[in-house]
Tab-separated table of C-alpha atoms in Angstrom:
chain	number	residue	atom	x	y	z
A	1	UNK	CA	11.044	22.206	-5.941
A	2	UNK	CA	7.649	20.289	-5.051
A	3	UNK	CA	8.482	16.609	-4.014
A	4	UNK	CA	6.923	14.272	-6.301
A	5	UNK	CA	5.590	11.700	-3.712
A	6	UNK	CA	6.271	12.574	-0.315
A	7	UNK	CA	8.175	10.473	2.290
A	8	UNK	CA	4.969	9.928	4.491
A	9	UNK	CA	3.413	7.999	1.179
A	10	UNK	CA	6.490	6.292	0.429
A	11	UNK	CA	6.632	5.302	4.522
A	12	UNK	CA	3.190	4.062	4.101
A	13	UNK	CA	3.801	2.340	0.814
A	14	UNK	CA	6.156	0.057	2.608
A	15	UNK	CA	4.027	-0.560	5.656
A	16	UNK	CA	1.054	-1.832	3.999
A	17	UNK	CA	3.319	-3.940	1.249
A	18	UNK	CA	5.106	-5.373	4.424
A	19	UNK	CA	1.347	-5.923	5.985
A	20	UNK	CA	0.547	-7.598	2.386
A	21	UNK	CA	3.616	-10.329	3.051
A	22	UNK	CA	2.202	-10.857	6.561
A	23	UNK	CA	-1.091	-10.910	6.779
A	24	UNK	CA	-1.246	-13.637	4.151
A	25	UNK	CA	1.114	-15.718	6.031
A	26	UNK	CA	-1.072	-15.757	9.193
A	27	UNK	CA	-3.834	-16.754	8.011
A	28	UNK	CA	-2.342	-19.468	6.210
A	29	UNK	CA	-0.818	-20.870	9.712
A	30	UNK	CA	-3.995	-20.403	11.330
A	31	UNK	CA	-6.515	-21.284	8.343
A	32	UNK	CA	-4.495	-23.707	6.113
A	33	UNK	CA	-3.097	-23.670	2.277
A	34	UNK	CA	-6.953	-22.462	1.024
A	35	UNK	CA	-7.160	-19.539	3.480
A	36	UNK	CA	-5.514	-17.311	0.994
A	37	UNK	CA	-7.944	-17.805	-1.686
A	38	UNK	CA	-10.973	-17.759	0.968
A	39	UNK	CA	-10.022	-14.859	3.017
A	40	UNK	CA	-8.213	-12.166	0.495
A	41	UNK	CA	-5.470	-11.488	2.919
A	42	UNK	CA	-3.136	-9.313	1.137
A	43	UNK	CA	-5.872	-7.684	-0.764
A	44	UNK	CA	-6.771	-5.688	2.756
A	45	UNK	CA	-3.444	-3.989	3.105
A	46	UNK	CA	-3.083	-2.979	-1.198
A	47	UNK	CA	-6.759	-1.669	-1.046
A	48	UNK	CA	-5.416	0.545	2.415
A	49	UNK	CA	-2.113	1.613	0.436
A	50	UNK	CA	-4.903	2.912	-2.270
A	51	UNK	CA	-7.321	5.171	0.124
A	52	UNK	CA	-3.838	6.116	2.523
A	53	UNK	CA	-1.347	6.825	0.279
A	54	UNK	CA	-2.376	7.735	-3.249
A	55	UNK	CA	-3.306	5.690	-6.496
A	56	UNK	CA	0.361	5.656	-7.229
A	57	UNK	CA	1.783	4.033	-4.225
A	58	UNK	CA	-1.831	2.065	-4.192
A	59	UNK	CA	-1.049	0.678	-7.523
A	60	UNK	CA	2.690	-0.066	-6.434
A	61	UNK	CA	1.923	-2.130	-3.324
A	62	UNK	CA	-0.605	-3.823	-5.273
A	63	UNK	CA	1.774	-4.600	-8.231
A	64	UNK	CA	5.256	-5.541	-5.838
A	65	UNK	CA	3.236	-6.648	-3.550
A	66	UNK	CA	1.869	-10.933	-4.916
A	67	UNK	CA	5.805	-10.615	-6.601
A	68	UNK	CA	7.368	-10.317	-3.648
A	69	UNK	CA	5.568	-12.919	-1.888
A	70	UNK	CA	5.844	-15.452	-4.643
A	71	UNK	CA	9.594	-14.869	-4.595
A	72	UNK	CA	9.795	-15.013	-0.454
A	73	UNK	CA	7.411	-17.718	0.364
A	74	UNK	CA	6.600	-19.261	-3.076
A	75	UNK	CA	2.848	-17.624	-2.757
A	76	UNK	CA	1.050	-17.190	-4.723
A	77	UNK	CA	2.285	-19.486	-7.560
A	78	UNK	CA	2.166	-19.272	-11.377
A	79	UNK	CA	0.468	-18.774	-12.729
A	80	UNK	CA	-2.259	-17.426	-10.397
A	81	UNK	CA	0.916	-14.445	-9.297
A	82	UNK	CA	0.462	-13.443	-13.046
A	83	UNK	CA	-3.536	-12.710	-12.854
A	84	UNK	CA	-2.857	-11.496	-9.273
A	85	UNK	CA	-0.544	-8.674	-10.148
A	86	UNK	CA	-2.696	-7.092	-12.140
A	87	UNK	CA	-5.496	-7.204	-10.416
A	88	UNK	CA	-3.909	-5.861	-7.089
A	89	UNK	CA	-2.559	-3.474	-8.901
A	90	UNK	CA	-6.035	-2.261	-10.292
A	91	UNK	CA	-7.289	-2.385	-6.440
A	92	UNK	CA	-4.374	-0.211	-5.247
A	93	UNK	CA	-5.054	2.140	-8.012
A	94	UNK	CA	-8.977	2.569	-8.109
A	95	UNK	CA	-8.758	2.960	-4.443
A	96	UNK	CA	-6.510	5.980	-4.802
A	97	UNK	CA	-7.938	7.162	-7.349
A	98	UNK	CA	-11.872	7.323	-6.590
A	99	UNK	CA	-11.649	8.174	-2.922
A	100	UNK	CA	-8.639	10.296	-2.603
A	101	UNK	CA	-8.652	12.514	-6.253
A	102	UNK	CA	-12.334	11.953	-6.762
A	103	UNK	CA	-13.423	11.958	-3.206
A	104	UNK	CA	-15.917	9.475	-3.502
A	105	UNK	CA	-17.713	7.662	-0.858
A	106	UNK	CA	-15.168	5.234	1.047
A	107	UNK	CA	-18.200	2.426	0.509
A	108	UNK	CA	-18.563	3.295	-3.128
A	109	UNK	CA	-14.739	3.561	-3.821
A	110	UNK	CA	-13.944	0.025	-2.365
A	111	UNK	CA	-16.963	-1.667	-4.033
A	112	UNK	CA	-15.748	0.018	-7.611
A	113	UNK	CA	-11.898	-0.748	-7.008
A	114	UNK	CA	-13.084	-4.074	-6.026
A	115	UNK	CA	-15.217	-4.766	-9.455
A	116	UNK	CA	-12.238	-3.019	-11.095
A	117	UNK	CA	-9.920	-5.709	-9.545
A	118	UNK	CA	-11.873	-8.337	-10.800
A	119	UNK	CA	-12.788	-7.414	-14.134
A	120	UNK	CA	-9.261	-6.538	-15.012
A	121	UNK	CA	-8.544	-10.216	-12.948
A	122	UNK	CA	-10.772	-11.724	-15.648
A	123	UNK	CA	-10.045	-9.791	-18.984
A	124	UNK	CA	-6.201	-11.017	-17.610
A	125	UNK	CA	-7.815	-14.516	-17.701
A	126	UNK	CA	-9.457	-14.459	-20.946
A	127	UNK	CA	-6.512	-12.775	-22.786
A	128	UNK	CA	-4.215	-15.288	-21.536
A	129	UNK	CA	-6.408	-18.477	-22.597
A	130	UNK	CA	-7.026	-16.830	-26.441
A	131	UNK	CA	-3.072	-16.695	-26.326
A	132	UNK	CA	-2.456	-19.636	-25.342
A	133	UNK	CA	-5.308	-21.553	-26.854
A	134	UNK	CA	-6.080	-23.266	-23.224
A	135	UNK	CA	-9.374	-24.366	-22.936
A	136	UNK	CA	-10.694	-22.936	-19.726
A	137	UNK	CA	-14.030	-21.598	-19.465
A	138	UNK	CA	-13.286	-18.114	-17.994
A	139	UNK	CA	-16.643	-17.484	-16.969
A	140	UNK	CA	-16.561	-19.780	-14.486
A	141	UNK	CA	-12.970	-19.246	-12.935
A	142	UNK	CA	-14.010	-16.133	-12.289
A	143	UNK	CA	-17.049	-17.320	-10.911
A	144	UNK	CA	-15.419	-19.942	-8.738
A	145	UNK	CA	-12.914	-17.335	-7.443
A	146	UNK	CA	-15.584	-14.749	-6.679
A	147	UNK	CA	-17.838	-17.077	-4.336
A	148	UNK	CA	-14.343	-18.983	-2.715
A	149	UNK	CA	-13.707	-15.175	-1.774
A	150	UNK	CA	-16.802	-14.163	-0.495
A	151	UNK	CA	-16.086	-14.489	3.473
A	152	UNK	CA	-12.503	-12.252	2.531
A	153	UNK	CA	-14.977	-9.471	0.356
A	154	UNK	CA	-17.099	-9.202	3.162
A	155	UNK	CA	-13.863	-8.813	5.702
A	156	UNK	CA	-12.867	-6.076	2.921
A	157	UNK	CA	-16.553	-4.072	3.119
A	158	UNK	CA	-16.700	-4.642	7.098
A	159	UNK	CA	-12.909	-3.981	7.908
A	160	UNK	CA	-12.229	-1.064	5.359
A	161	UNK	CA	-14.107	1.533	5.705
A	162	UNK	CA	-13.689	1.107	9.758
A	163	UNK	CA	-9.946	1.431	9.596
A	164	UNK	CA	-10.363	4.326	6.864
A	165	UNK	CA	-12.749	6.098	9.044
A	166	UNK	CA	-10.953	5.471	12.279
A	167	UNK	CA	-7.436	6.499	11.392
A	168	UNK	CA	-9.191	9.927	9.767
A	169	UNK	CA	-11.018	10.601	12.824
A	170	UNK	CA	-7.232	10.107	14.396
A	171	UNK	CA	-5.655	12.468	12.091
A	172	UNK	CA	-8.479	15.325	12.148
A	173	UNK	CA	-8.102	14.974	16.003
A	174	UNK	CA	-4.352	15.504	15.973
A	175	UNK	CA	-4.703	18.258	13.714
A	176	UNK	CA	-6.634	20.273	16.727
């Protein structure tokens, strides 16, 4: 009987949700409270989970992943965890999705999972102030959020693709 999700994705699952507790928590001791939200920390290791292991474990770590670290080290907070979850788990999925069942381009599957993040990050946002009749104009939290992140999206289009091409290179090698 064919295993469903195999225990190398599973054992990467875990490694890049641990990464996404601890990456976030050093650069808030060496960057301060707003390095989170300038930086993108634990979006690095859920977009990884994506291209490594699958859209399934992609959109796992990406979905446990901002829970778990609320409940451990109280970050993020509400409601920020809320808009968060989903739109980790959007990266985790697209990721998985575009580059390892459609085999897209590693630089046009992180820049689409990326978008995807955020849209689904702001149609999160808008749905919850129509609920909840707050008056916040969405168009420019999402703005505000998209230019505090810049320096952390750049990390993710410099960074990525390096890591995704290097540990490849690594595997094709071992394979000889």
């Amino acid at each position: 009987m064919k295993q469903l999700i195999s225990t190398k994705k599973i054992t990467l699952g875990g490694l890049f949700l641990a990464l996404s507790l601890i990456l976030p928590q050093v650069f808030h001791i060496i960057g301060g409270p707003t390095a989170g939200k300038t930086f993108l920390p634990m979006h690095i290791p859920v977009l990884l989970a994506g291209f490594f292991a699958g859209p399934f474990i992609g959109a796992l770590t990406g979905l446990l992943a901002p829970l778990l670290s609320s409940l451990i080290t109280g970050m993020p907070m509400p409601p920020i965890l809320y808009f968060m979850i989903f739109e980790l788990g959007t990266y985790g999925l697209a990721a998985g999705y575009l580059f390892r069942q459609f085999k897209w381009n590693i630089y046009l599957s992180l820049i689409l999972s990326m978008l995807a993040g955020r849209a689904i990050n702001s149609l999160a946002l808008l749905v919850a102030a129509g609920l909840m009749k707050l008056n916040v104009p969405p168009v420019m939290s999402v703005l505000t959020g998209i230019i505090t992140g810049i320096p952390g999206l750049i990390i993710q289009v410099v960074l990525i693709p390096v890591v995704v091409y290097l540990v490849e290179r690594r595997m094709k090698l071992d394979k000889n």
